PDB file of C-alpha atoms in Angstrom:
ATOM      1  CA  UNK A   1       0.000   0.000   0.000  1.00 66.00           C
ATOM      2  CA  UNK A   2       1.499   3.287  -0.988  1.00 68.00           C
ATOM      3  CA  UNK A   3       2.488   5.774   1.703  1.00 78.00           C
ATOM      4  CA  UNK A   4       1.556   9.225   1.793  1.00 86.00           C
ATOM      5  CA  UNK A   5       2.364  12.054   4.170  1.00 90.00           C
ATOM      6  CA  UNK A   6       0.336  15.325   3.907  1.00 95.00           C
ATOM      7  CA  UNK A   7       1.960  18.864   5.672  1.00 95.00           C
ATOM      8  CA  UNK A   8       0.519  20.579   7.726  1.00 96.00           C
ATOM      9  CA  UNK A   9      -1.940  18.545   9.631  1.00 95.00           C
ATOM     10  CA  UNK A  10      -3.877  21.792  10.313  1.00 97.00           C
ATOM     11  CA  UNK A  11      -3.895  24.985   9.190  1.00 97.00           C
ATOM     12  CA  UNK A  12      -5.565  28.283  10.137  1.00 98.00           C
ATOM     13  CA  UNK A  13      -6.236  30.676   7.903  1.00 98.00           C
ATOM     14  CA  UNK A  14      -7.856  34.482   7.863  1.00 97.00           C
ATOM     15  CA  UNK A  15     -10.737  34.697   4.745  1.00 97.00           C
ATOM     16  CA  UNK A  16      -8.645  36.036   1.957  1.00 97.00           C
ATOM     17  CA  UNK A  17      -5.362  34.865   3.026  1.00 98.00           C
ATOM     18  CA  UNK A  18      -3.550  32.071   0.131  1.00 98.00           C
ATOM     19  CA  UNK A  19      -2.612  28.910   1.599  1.00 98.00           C
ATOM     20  CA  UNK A  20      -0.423  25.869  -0.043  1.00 97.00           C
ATOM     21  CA  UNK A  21      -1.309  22.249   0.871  1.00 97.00           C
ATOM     22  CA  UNK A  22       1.435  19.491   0.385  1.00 95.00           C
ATOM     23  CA  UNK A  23       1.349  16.162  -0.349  1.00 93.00           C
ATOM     24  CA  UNK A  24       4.655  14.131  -0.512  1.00 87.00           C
ATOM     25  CA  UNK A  25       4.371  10.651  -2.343  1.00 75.00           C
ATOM     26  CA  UNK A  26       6.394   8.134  -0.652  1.00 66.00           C
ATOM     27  CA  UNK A  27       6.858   5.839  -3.633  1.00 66.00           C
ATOM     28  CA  UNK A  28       6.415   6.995  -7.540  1.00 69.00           C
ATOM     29  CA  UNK A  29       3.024   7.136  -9.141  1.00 71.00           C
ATOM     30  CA  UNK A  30       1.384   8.775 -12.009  1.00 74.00           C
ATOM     31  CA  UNK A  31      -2.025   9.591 -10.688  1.00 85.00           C
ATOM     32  CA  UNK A  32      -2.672  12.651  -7.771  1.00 89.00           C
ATOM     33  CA  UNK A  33      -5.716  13.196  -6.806  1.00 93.00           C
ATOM     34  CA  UNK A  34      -7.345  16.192  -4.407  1.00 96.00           C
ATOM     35  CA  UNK A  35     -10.567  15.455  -2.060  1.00 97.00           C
ATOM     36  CA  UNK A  36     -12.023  17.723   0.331  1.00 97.00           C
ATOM     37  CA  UNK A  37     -14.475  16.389   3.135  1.00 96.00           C
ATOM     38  CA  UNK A  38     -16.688  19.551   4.944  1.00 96.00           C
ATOM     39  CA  UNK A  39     -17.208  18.251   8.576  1.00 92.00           C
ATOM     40  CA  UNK A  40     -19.922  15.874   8.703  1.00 89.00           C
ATOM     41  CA  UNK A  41     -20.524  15.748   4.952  1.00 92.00           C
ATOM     42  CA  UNK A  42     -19.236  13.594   1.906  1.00 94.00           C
ATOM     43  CA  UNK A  43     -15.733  12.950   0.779  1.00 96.00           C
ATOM     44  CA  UNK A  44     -15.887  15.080  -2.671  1.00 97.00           C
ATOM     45  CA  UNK A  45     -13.473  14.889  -5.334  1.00 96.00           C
ATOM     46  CA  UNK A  46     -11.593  18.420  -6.506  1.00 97.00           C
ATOM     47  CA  UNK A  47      -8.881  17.373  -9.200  1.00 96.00           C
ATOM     48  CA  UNK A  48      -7.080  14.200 -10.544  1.00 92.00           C
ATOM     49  CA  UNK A  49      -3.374  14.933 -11.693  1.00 88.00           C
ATOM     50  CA  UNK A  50      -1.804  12.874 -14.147  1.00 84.00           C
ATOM     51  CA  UNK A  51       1.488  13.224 -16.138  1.00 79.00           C
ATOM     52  CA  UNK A  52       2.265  17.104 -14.639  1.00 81.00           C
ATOM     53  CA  UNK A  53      -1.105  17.912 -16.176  1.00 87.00           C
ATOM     54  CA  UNK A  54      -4.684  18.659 -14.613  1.00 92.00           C
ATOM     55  CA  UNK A  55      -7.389  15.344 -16.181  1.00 89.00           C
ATOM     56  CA  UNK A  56      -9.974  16.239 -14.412  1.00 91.00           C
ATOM     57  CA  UNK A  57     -11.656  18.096 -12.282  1.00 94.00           C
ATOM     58  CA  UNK A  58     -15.416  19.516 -10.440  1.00 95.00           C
ATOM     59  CA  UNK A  59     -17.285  22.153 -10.150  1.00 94.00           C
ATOM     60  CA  UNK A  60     -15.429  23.026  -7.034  1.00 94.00           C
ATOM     61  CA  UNK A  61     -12.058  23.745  -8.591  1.00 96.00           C
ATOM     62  CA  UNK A  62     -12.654  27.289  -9.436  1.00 94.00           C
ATOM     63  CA  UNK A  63     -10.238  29.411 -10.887  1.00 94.00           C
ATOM     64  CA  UNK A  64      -9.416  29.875  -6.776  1.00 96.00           C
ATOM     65  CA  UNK A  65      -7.776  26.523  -7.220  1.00 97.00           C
ATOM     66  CA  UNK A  66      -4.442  25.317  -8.379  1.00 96.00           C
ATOM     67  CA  UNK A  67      -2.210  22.071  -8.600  1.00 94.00           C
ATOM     68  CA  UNK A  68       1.321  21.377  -9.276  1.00 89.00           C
ATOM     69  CA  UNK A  69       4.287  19.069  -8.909  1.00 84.00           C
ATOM     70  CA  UNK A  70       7.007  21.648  -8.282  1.00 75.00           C
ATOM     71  CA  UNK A  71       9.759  19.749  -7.742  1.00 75.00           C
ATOM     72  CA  UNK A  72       8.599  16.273  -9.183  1.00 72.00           C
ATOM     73  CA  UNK A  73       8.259  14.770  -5.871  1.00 77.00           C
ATOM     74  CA  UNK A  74       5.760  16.691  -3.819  1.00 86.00           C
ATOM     75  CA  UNK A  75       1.609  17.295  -5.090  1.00 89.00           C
ATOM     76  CA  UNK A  76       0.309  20.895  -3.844  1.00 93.00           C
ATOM     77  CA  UNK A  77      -2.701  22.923  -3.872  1.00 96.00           C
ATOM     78  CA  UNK A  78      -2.806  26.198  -3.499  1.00 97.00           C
ATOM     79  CA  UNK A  79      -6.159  28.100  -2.637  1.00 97.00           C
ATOM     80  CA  UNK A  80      -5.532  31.702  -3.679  1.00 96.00           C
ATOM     81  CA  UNK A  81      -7.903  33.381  -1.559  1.00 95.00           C
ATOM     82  CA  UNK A  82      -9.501  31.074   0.828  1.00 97.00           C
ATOM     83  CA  UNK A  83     -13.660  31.958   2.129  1.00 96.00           C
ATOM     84  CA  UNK A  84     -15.299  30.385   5.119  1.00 97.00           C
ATOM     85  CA  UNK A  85     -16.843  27.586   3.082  1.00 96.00           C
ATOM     86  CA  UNK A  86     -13.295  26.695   2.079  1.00 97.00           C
ATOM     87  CA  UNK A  87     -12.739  25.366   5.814  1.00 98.00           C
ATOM     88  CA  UNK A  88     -12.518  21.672   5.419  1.00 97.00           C
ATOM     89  CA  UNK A  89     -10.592  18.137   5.475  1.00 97.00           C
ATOM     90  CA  UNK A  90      -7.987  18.173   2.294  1.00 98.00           C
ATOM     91  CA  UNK A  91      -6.911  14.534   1.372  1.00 97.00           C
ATOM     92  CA  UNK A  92      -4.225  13.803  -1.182  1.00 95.00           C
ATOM     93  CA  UNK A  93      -4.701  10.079  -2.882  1.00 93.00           C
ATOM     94  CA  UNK A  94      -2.590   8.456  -5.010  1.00 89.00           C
ATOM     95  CA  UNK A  95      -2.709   5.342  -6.994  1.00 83.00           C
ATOM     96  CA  UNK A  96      -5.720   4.634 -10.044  1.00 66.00           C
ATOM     97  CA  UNK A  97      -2.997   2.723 -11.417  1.00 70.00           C
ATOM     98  CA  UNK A  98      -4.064  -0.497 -13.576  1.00 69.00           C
ATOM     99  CA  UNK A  99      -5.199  -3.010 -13.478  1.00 71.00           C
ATOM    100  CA  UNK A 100      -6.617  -2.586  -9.753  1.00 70.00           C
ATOM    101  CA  UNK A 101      -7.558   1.051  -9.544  1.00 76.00           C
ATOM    102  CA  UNK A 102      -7.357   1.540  -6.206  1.00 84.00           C
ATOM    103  CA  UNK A 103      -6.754   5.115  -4.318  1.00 89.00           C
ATOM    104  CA  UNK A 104      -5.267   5.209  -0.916  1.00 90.00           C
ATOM    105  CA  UNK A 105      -5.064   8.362   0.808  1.00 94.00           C
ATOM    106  CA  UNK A 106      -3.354  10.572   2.766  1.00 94.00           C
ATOM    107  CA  UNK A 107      -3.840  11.563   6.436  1.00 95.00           C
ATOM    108  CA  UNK A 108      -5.248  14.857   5.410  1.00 96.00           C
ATOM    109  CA  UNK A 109      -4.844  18.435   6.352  1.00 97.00           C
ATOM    110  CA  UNK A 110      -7.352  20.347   8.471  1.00 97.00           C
ATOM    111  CA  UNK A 111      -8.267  23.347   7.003  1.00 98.00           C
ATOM    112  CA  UNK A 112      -9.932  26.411   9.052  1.00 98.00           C
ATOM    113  CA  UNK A 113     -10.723  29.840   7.525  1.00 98.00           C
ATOM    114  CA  UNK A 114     -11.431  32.586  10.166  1.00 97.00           C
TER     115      UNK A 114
ATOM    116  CA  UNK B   1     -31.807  11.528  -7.078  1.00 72.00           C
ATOM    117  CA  UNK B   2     -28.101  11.385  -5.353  1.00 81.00           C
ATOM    118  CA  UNK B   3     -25.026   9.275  -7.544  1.00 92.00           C
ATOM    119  CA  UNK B   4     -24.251   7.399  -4.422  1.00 96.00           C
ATOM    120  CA  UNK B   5     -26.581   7.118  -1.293  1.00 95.00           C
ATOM    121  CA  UNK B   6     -25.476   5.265   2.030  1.00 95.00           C
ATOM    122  CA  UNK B   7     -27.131   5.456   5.090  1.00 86.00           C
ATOM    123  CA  UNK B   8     -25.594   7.536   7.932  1.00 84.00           C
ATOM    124  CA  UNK B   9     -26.865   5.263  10.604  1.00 86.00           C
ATOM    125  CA  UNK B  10     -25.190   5.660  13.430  1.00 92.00           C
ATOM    126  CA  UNK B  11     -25.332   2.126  13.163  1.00 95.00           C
ATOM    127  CA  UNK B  12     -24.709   0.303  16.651  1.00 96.00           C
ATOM    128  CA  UNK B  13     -24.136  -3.558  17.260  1.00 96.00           C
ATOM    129  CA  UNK B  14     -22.900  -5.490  19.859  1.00 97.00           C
ATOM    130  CA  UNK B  15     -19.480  -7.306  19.623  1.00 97.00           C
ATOM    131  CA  UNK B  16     -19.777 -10.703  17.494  1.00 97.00           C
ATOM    132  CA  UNK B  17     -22.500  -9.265  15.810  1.00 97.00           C
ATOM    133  CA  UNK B  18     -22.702  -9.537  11.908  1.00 97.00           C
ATOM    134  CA  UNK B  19     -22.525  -5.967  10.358  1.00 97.00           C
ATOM    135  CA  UNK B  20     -24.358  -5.392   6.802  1.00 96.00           C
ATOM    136  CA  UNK B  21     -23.635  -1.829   5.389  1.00 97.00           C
ATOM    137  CA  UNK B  22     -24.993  -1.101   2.004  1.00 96.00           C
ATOM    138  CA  UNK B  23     -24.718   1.906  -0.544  1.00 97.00           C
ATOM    139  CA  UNK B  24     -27.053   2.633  -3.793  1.00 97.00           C
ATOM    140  CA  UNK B  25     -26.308   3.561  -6.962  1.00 96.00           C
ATOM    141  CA  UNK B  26     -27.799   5.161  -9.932  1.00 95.00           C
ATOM    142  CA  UNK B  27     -24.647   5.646 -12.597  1.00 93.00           C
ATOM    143  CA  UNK B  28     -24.599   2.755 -14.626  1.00 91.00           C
ATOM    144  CA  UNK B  29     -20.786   3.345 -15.581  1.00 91.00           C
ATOM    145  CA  UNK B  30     -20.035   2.448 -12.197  1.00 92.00           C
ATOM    146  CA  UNK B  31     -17.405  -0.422 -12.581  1.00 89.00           C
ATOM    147  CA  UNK B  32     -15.370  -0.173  -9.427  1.00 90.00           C
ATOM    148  CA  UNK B  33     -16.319  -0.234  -6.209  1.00 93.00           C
ATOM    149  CA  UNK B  34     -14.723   0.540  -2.722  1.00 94.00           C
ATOM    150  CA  UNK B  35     -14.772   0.122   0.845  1.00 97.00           C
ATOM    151  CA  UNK B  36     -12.664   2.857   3.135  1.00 97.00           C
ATOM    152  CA  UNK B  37     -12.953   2.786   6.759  1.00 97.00           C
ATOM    153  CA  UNK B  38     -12.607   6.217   8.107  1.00 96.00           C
ATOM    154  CA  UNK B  39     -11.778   7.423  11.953  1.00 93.00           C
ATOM    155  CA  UNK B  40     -12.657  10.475  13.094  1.00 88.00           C
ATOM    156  CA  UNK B  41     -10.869  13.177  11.664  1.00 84.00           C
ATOM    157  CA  UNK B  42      -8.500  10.855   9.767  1.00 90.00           C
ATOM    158  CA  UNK B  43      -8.207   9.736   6.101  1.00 94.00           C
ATOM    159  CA  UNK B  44     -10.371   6.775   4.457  1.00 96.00           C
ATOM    160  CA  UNK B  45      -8.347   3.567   4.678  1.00 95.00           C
ATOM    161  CA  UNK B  46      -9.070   1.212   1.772  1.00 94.00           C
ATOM    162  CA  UNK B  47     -10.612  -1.830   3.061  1.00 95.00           C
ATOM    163  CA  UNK B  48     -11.742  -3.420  -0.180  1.00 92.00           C
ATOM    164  CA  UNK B  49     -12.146  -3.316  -3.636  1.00 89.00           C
ATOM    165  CA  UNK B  50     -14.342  -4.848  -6.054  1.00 89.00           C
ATOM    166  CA  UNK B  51     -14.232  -4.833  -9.415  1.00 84.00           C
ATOM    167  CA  UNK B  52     -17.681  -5.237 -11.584  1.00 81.00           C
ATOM    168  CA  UNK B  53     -20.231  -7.890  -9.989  1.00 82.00           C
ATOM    169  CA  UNK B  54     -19.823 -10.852  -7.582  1.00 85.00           C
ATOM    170  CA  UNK B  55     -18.332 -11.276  -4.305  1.00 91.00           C
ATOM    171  CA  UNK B  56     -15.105 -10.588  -2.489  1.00 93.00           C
ATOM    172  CA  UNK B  57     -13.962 -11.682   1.211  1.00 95.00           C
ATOM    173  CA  UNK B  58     -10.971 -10.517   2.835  1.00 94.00           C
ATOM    174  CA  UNK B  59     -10.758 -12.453   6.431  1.00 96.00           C
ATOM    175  CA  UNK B  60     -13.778 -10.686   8.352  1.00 97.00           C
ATOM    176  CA  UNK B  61     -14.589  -9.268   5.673  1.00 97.00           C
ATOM    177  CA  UNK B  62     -16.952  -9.426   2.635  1.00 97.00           C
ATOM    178  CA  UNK B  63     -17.415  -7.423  -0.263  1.00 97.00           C
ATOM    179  CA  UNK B  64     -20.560  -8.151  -2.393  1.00 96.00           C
ATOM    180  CA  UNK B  65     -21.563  -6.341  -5.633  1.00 95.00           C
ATOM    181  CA  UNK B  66     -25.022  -6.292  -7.267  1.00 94.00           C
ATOM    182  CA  UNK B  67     -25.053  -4.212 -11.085  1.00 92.00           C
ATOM    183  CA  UNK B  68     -28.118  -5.482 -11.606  1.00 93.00           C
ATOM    184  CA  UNK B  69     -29.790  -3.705  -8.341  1.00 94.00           C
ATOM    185  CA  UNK B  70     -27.056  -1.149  -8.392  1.00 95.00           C
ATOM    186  CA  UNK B  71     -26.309  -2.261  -4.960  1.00 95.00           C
ATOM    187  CA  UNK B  72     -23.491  -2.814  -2.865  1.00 96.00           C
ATOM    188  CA  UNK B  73     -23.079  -4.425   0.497  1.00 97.00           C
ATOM    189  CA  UNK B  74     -19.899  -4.685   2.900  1.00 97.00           C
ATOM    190  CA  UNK B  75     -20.270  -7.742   5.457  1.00 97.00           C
ATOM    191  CA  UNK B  76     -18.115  -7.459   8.778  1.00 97.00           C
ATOM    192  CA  UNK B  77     -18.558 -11.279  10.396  1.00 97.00           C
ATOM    193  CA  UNK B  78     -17.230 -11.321  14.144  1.00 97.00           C
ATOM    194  CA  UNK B  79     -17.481  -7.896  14.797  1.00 97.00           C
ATOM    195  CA  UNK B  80     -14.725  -6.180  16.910  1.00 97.00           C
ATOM    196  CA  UNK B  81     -15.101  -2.983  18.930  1.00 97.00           C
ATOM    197  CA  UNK B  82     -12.141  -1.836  16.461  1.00 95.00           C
ATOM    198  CA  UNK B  83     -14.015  -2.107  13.754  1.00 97.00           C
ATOM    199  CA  UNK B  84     -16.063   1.274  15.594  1.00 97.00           C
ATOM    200  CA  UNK B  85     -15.376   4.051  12.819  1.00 97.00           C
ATOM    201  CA  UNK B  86     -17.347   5.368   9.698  1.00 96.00           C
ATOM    202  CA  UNK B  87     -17.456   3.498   6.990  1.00 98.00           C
ATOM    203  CA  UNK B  88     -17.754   4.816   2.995  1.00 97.00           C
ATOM    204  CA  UNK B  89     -18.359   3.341  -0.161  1.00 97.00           C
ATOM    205  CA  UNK B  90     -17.088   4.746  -3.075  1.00 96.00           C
ATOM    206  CA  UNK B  91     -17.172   4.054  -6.770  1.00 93.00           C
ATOM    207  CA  UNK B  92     -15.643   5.167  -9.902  1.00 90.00           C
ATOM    208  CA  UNK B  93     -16.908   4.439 -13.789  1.00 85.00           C
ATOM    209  CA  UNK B  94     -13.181   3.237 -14.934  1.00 75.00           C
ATOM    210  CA  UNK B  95     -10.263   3.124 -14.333  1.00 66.00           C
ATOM    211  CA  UNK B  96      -7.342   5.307 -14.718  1.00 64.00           C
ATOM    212  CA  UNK B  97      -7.181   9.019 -13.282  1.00 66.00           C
ATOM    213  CA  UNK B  98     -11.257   8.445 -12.712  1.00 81.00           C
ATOM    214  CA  UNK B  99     -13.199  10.475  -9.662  1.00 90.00           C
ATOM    215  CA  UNK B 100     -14.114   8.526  -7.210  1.00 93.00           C
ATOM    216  CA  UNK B 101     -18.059   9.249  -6.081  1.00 95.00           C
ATOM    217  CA  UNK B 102     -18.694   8.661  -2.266  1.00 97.00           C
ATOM    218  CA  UNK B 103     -21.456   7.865  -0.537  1.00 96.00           C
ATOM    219  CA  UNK B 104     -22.327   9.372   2.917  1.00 95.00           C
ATOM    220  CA  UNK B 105     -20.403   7.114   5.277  1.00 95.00           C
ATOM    221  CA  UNK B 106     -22.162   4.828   7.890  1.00 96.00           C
ATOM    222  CA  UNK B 107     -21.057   5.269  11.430  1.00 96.00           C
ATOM    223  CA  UNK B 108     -20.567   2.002  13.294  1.00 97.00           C
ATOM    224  CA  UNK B 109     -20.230   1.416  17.022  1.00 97.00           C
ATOM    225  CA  UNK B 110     -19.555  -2.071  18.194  1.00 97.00           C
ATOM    226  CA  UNK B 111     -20.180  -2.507  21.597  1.00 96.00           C
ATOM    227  CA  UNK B 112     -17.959  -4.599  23.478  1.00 95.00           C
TER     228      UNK B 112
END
């Protein structure tokens, strides 16, 4: 099962403010993925990465939104100017890689907009 | 009507006990199918994975997959108050960089 670390764990945030979420890969894959979970709601998909370039992604992923890979190794998204609403669990997942499919995630990082 | 529904429960059983969780679908695409188990505040854990129809088991385990009824079920057999977490089904229509869809999550206590 792959390994993933996520930094920070939590984050606080003023409205407006950008903030950077990292995901470091502990083994190579091709396929990134973004999830955000609001408290007591559904695990909702954001963006799925693959070969340094963006293959999907919901209504969610505004033009607030960004991926990258800056340095090959570690996934981030950045949230240029974060509202209320954006306070939430961020999970990186990795894997979607044939012929199983499966996506394990990360720990997550807390998110909380003041 | 929702992609994925699951019901939140909370679900409570005592140890031993046989747990059934289940999840609905309505996308026909759907070809693969997931169990995570989730503790509070923490990331989903895979727990299973099916692939089309038919059944999986994976020691306490059991994955079962309907297309037919677009219906999934998730059997825990000798429940352990361990197993207490939240529990989510999830589903994607291929493979490759594909969304998964979630359900809700069903929150389990086993009491001991």
């Amino acid at each position: 099962e792959p390994e993933v670390t996520q930094t920070p764990s939590h984050q606080v945030t003023q409205m407006g403010q950008e903030v950077i979420l990292r995901c470091v890969p502990i083994s190579n894959h091709l396929y990134f993925y973004w999830y955000r979970q609001i408290l007591g709601q559904k695990v909702e998909f954001l963006v799925s990465f693959y070969n340094n370039e963006i293959s999907e992604k919901s209504e969610i992923f505004d033009d607030q939104f960004s991926v990258e890979r800056p340095d090959g190794s570690n996934f981030t998204l950045k949230i240029r100017s974060t509202k209320l609403e954006d306070s939430a669990m961020y999970f990186c997942a990795l894997g979607g890689v044939a012929p199983t499919y499966e996506q394990y995630f990360g720990p997550g990082t807390r998110l909380t907009v003041t | 009507q929702k992609e994925v529904e699951q019901d939140p429960g909370p679900l409570s059983v005592p140890e031993g006990a046989i747990v059934s969780l289940n999840c609905t679908y309505s996308n026909s695409a759907f070809q693969y199918f997931m169990w995570y188990r989730q503790y509070s505040r923490k990331g989903p854990e895979l727990l299973m994975y099916t692939y089309s129809s038919g059944n999986k088991e994976d020691g306490r385990f059991t994955a079962q997959v309907d297309k037919s009824s677009k219906y999934i079920s998730l059997f825990i057999r000798d429940s352990q108050p361990s197993d207490s977490a939240t529990y989510l089904c999830a589903m994607s229509p291929l493979g490759g960089a594909q969304k998964l869809v979630f359900g809700q999550g069903t929150r389990l206590t086993i009491n001991p």
